[in-house]
Coordinates of C-alpha atoms in Angstrom, one line a residue:
M69 CA -14.5 15.2 -18.9
V70 CA -11.5 16.2 -20.1
E71 CA -10.2 17.2 -16.6
S72 CA -11.6 14.4 -14.8
S73 CA -9.6 12.1 -17.4
Q74 CA -6.4 14.0 -16.8
L75 CA -6.6 13.6 -13.4
L76 CA -7.3 9.9 -13.7
F77 CA -4.3 9.9 -16.2
F78 CA -2.0 11.8 -13.3
L79 CA -3.0 9.3 -10.2
S80 CA -2.5 6.3 -12.2
A81 CA 0.7 7.4 -13.9
L82 CA 2.2 8.5 -10.5
G83 CA 2.5 5.7 -9.0
A84 CA 4.3 4.0 -11.7
F85 CA 6.6 6.6 -11.7
N86 CA 7.3 6.5 -7.9
G87 CA 7.8 2.8 -8.3
F88 CA 10.7 3.4 -10.5
I89 CA 12.0 5.8 -8.1
L90 CA 11.3 3.2 -5.2
S91 CA 12.7 0.5 -7.3
L92 CA 16.2 2.3 -7.8
Y93 CA 16.3 3.4 -4.0
F94 CA 16.1 -0.1 -2.8
A95 CA 18.6 -1.1 -5.5
I96 CA 21.2 1.5 -4.6
N97 CA 20.4 0.5 -0.5
A98 CA 21.0 -3.4 -1.1
K99 CA 24.7 -2.9 -1.4
K100 CA 24.6 -1.5 2.2
K101 CA 22.3 -3.6 3.6
I102 CA 20.6 -7.4 2.4
F103 CA 20.5 -9.1 -0.9
A104 CA 16.8 -9.3 -0.7
N105 CA 16.7 -5.6 -1.2
Y106 CA 17.8 -6.5 -5.0
F107 CA 14.5 -8.8 -5.2
L108 CA 12.4 -5.7 -3.6
S109 CA 14.0 -3.4 -6.3
L110 CA 13.2 -5.6 -9.0
L111 CA 9.6 -6.5 -7.8
L112 CA 8.8 -2.9 -7.7
L113 CA 10.6 -3.1 -11.1
V114 CA 8.4 -5.1 -13.0
L115 CA 5.2 -4.1 -11.0
S116 CA 6.0 -0.4 -12.6
I117 CA 6.5 -1.6 -16.0
R118 CA 3.5 -3.5 -16.0
I119 CA 1.4 -0.3 -14.7
V120 CA 3.1 1.8 -17.5
K121 CA 1.5 -0.2 -20.0
S122 CA -1.7 -0.3 -18.5
V123 CA -1.9 3.5 -18.0
F124 CA -0.8 4.1 -21.5
F125 CA -3.0 1.3 -23.0
Y126 CA -6.0 2.7 -21.3
F127 CA -5.2 6.2 -22.4
N128 CA -3.9 5.2 -26.0
P129 CA -5.6 1.9 -27.2
N130 CA -3.2 2.3 -30.5
L131 CA 0.0 2.0 -28.3
S132 CA 2.6 0.0 -29.9
N133 CA 2.4 -3.6 -29.9
I134 CA 5.8 -4.2 -28.6
F135 CA 5.2 -2.1 -25.9
I136 CA 2.3 -3.8 -24.6
Q137 CA 3.9 -7.2 -25.1
I138 CA 7.0 -6.0 -22.8
G139 CA 4.3 -4.9 -20.0
L140 CA 2.5 -8.1 -20.5
S141 CA 5.5 -10.1 -20.3
A142 CA 7.2 -8.3 -17.1
C143 CA 4.0 -10.0 -15.1
V144 CA 5.9 -13.3 -15.3
L145 CA 8.3 -12.1 -12.4
I146 CA 6.1 -10.6 -10.4
G147 CA 5.3 -13.9 -8.5
P148 CA 8.6 -14.9 -8.2
F149 CA 10.3 -11.5 -6.8
L150 CA 7.5 -11.4 -4.3
F151 CA 8.3 -14.7 -2.9
L152 CA 12.6 -14.2 -3.3
Y153 CA 12.1 -11.0 -1.3
L154 CA 9.8 -12.9 1.5
K155 CA 11.6 -16.1 1.5
P156 CA 15.6 -15.1 3.2
C157 CA 13.3 -13.2 6.1
A158 CA 12.3 -16.4 7.0
E159 CA 15.2 -19.0 6.3
N160 CA 19.1 -17.9 6.8
E161 CA 19.8 -19.9 3.6
K162 CA 21.0 -18.8 0.5
Q163 CA 19.1 -18.0 -2.1
N164 CA 18.7 -20.5 -5.3
W165 CA 17.1 -17.5 -7.1
K166 CA 18.0 -18.8 -10.8
K167 CA 15.4 -21.7 -10.6
H168 CA 12.7 -19.0 -10.0
V169 CA 13.7 -16.7 -12.3
I170 CA 15.3 -18.2 -15.6
P171 CA 13.0 -20.4 -16.5
Y172 CA 10.4 -18.0 -16.5
L173 CA 12.4 -15.7 -18.4
V174 CA 13.4 -18.3 -21.2
I175 CA 10.0 -19.3 -21.6
I176 CA 8.3 -16.2 -22.0
T177 CA 10.8 -15.1 -24.6
I178 CA 10.5 -18.4 -26.5
L179 CA 6.7 -17.4 -26.4
S180 CA 7.5 -13.6 -27.5
F181 CA 9.5 -14.9 -30.3
F182 CA 7.5 -17.2 -31.9
Y183 CA 4.0 -15.8 -31.0
P184 CA 4.5 -11.8 -30.9
Y185 CA 1.9 -10.5 -29.5
I186 CA 1.0 -8.3 -32.6
E187 CA 0.5 -11.1 -34.9
H188 CA -1.2 -13.4 -32.0
Q189 CA -3.4 -11.0 -29.8
A190 CA -5.7 -14.0 -29.1
V191 CA -3.2 -16.6 -28.3
W192 CA -2.0 -13.9 -25.5
S193 CA -5.2 -12.8 -24.5
C194 CA -6.8 -16.3 -24.0
W195 CA -3.9 -18.4 -23.2
I196 CA -0.7 -16.5 -22.2
V197 CA -2.0 -13.8 -20.1
N198 CA -4.2 -16.0 -18.1
A199 CA -1.2 -18.7 -17.6
I200 CA 1.1 -15.6 -16.4
Y201 CA -1.8 -14.6 -13.8
L202 CA -2.3 -18.2 -13.0
Q203 CA 1.8 -18.3 -12.1
W204 CA 1.4 -14.8 -10.3
F205 CA -1.4 -16.4 -8.1
I206 CA 0.4 -19.8 -7.2
Y207 CA 3.7 -17.5 -5.9
I208 CA 0.9 -15.5 -3.9
I209 CA 0.0 -18.8 -2.4
L210 CA 3.7 -20.1 -1.9
S211 CA 5.0 -16.7 -0.2
L212 CA 2.0 -16.9 1.9
K213 CA 4.0 -19.7 4.1
Y214 CA 6.4 -17.0 5.2
I215 CA 3.7 -14.4 6.2
Q216 CA 1.9 -17.3 8.3
P217 CA 4.1 -16.6 11.5
I218 CA 3.2 -12.9 11.2
I219 CA -0.5 -14.1 10.8
Q220 CA 0.1 -16.4 13.7
K221 CA 1.1 -13.0 16.1
I222 CA -2.1 -11.2 15.2
K223 CA -4.2 -14.7 16.1
E224 CA -2.1 -14.6 19.5
K225 CA -2.6 -11.0 20.1
E226 CA 1.3 -10.6 20.1
S227 CA 2.9 -7.1 19.1
L228 CA 4.1 -6.7 15.3
K229 CA 7.8 -5.9 14.6
K230 CA 7.5 -2.7 12.0
I231 CA 9.8 -5.4 9.7
D232 CA 6.7 -7.4 10.2
V233 CA 4.1 -4.9 9.1
W234 CA 6.3 -4.1 6.3
H235 CA 6.3 -7.4 4.9
L236 CA 2.8 -8.0 5.4
S237 CA 2.0 -4.8 3.4
I238 CA 4.5 -6.2 0.7
F239 CA 2.3 -9.3 0.7
V240 CA -1.0 -7.5 0.7
G241 CA -0.4 -5.0 -1.8
V242 CA 1.2 -7.6 -4.6
A243 CA -2.1 -9.5 -3.7
S244 CA -4.3 -6.7 -4.1
I245 CA -2.8 -5.9 -7.3
W246 CA -3.3 -9.1 -8.8
L247 CA -6.9 -9.4 -7.6
A248 CA -7.5 -6.1 -9.3
Y249 CA -6.5 -7.0 -12.6
T250 CA -7.8 -10.3 -12.2
L251 CA -11.2 -8.6 -11.8
A252 CA -10.7 -6.1 -14.2
A253 CA -13.0 -7.6 -16.6
Y254 CA -16.3 -6.8 -14.3
T255 CA -14.5 -3.2 -13.0
S256 CA -12.4 -1.3 -14.9
Y257 CA -8.8 -2.1 -16.6
I258 CA -7.8 1.1 -14.9
V259 CA -8.2 -0.2 -11.8
G260 CA -5.1 -2.2 -11.4
A261 CA -2.7 0.9 -11.9
L262 CA -5.2 2.7 -9.5
S263 CA -4.6 0.1 -6.8
F264 CA -0.9 0.2 -7.3
T265 CA -0.4 3.9 -6.6
F266 CA -2.7 4.1 -3.7
I267 CA -0.7 0.8 -2.1
L268 CA 2.7 2.4 -3.1
Y269 CA 1.5 5.5 -1.6
L270 CA 0.7 3.8 1.8
I271 CA 3.8 1.8 1.7
A272 CA 6.0 4.7 1.1
L273 CA 4.2 6.4 4.1
L274 CA 5.6 3.2 6.1
L275 CA 9.2 3.7 4.6
I276 CA 9.0 7.2 5.8
F277 CA 7.8 6.9 9.0
R278 CA 10.4 3.7 9.6
N279 CA 13.5 6.1 8.4
S280 CA 11.9 8.7 10.6
T281 CA 12.9 6.6 13.6
E282 CA 15.4 4.3 12.4
T283 CA 18.9 4.9 10.6
T284 CA 19.2 1.8 8.9
F285 CA 15.8 0.5 7.0
F286 CA 15.8 -3.1 7.5
Q287 CA 17.0 -2.9 11.0
E288 CA 14.8 -3.1 14.0
K289 CA 15.9 -0.3 16.3
E290 CA 16.6 -0.9 20.0
K291 CA 13.1 -1.0 21.5
Y292 CA 14.4 -0.2 25.1
K293 CA 17.2 1.6 24.5
N294 CA 18.3 3.6 27.4
K295 CA 15.7 2.1 29.5
E296 CA 17.4 -0.7 31.3
I297 CA 15.6 -2.5 34.3
D298 CA 17.7 -2.6 37.3
T299 CA 18.8 -5.6 39.2
E300 CA 16.5 -5.5 42.0
M301 CA 13.3 -5.3 39.3
Q302 CA 15.0 -8.2 37.3
D303 CA 15.1 -10.7 40.4
L304 CA 11.1 -9.6 41.4
I305 CA 10.0 -10.2 37.7
S306 CA 11.9 -13.4 37.7
Q307 CA 10.1 -14.6 41.0
K308 CA 6.8 -13.8 39.9
L309 CA 7.4 -15.5 37.0
S310 CA 7.0 -18.6 38.5
I311 CA 3.0 -17.9 39.5
I312 CA 2.2 -18.4 35.9
I313 CA 3.5 -21.9 36.3
E314 CA 2.1 -22.3 39.6
K315 CA -1.2 -21.4 38.7
E316 CA -1.1 -22.9 35.3
L317 CA -2.3 -19.4 33.8
Y318 CA -0.9 -20.7 30.5
L319 CA -3.5 -23.1 29.8
N320 CA -5.8 -20.3 29.0
P321 CA -5.5 -20.2 25.0
D322 CA -5.9 -16.6 25.3
F323 CA -3.9 -16.0 28.0
S324 CA -2.0 -12.2 27.1
L325 CA 0.8 -10.3 28.0
E326 CA -1.8 -7.9 29.4
E327 CA -3.0 -10.3 31.7
A328 CA -0.1 -11.5 32.9
A329 CA 1.3 -8.2 33.7
K330 CA -2.0 -7.5 35.9
E331 CA -1.7 -11.0 37.6
L332 CA 2.1 -10.4 38.4
K333 CA 1.4 -6.8 39.3
V334 CA 4.0 -4.9 36.9
T335 CA 3.6 -3.0 34.0
K336 CA 2.9 -4.6 30.6
H337 CA 6.3 -2.5 29.5
I338 CA 8.5 -3.6 32.2
L339 CA 7.4 -7.6 31.7
S340 CA 8.0 -7.4 27.9
Q341 CA 11.1 -5.9 28.1
Y342 CA 12.2 -8.5 31.0
V343 CA 11.1 -11.5 28.4
N344 CA 12.6 -9.6 25.3
E345 CA 15.8 -8.7 26.8
I346 CA 16.7 -11.0 29.8
L347 CA 15.1 -14.1 28.5
G348 CA 15.8 -13.4 25.2
K349 CA 12.5 -14.2 23.7
S350 CA 8.8 -13.1 23.0
F351 CA 6.5 -13.5 25.4
S352 CA 4.2 -15.8 23.1
N353 CA 7.3 -18.3 23.1
L354 CA 7.8 -18.2 27.0
I355 CA 4.1 -19.3 27.0
K356 CA 4.6 -22.0 24.4
E357 CA 7.3 -23.3 26.3
Y358 CA 5.3 -23.2 29.2
R359 CA 2.6 -25.4 27.5
I360 CA 4.9 -27.6 25.9
E361 CA 6.5 -28.4 29.3
K362 CA 2.9 -29.3 30.2
A363 CA 2.3 -31.8 27.1
K364 CA 5.6 -33.7 27.7
K365 CA 4.6 -33.8 31.5
L366 CA 1.1 -35.3 30.2
L367 CA 3.0 -37.5 27.7
E368 CA 5.2 -39.1 30.5
T369 CA 2.3 -39.4 33.0
E370 CA -1.3 -39.9 31.7
K371 CA -1.9 -42.9 28.8
N372 CA -5.6 -42.4 28.2
F373 CA -5.9 -39.2 25.7
T374 CA -5.4 -38.8 22.1
L375 CA -2.4 -36.9 20.8
E376 CA -5.3 -34.5 19.3
S377 CA -6.6 -33.4 22.5
L378 CA -3.1 -33.2 24.2
G379 CA -2.9 -29.7 22.5
Y380 CA -6.0 -28.5 23.8
D381 CA -5.0 -29.9 27.1
S382 CA -1.7 -27.8 27.1
G383 CA -3.4 -24.5 26.3
F384 CA -3.2 -24.4 22.8
S385 CA -6.0 -23.0 20.5
S386 CA -5.5 -25.3 17.6
K387 CA -4.0 -28.6 17.0
S388 CA -2.0 -27.3 14.1
T389 CA -0.3 -24.6 16.4
F390 CA 0.4 -27.2 19.1
F391 CA 2.3 -29.4 16.7
T392 CA 4.2 -26.9 15.1
A393 CA 5.5 -25.4 18.4
F394 CA 6.4 -28.6 20.0
K395 CA 8.3 -29.8 16.7
K396 CA 10.1 -26.5 17.0
I397 CA 10.7 -26.5 20.6
T398 CA 11.8 -30.2 21.4
G399 CA 13.1 -31.3 17.9
F400 CA 10.0 -34.3 17.6
T401 CA 6.7 -34.7 16.8
P402 CA 4.4 -35.4 19.6
A403 CA 4.0 -39.2 18.3
E404 CA 8.0 -39.4 18.1
Y405 CA 8.4 -37.8 21.4
Q406 CA 5.8 -40.5 23.0
K407 CA 7.8 -43.2 21.3
S408 CA 11.1 -42.2 22.4
L409 CA 9.6 -42.3 26.3
S410 CA 8.3 -46.2 25.4
K411 CA 12.1 -46.9 24.3
S412 CA 13.5 -45.4 27.3
V413 CA 11.4 -47.2 29.8
R414 CA 12.1 -50.4 28.0

């Protein structure tokens, strides 16, 4: 029993130790890369503080109350740092990070001063901790917005970039740790720490894998470096792409890169390279553009249909996907575009 307890302590504490090391790594590299690395560093730091508290409290219930209070307080910043890390990856705008960090720091500081854990354990257990975990969950939901494009790629069977896999791993990892702590009352308190160790090592393996193939961690390497498509092949593919339009193959909601390559009688790799390098877009976005052009023609020529059915008639698998793509490509919603056509006729 003693050996198993020691092994459990080693495995759970190992994750926290490596979390501190990775936090330092990203903090140092943030200067050379992008500002978002600071948020990743801080995310790993507060997670590690929370895990350290869990590990030592599990094996030593008589742990100093101030240490317990610090560990619990760190949780208030996990959600915000996850949100702030993922947000810049989706939006090219300056982060107003202060409104997501300072208010929570002020609130938790005030609560810690007037209701210290050592004197108000019941208040912390029943109210403060539950409020912190609720706030953490809310930020997980808010962060989901920036993971949605990756999920959409998976639904549309589009290949994910390695950076997409990385962001998805971070999000799923933090959400899993939240779930482990939330369900701790029904499992074991140490599950959260063990889950952090397991998830951290999966992420570390991904980090090592990326660094073994790329010089800069947060940059996608050139996918087709030293494999240029000759002019003759470019002209051939350009001509063949019209087949997709003529046969309206894009109207099939499940139309994929593999099917397109087979129809055009070229390899999947060459077609993907042509669309990415020559056209400057992904195959998924190219097909969306074809579908939106079809939708625009239907809006111009047909009257007896609803806007809801328009997306399905254009090859989209859902109304929400159609509306999002239409707005992104044309700058209008389908209804706004329809109104603009009515005005031009007048």
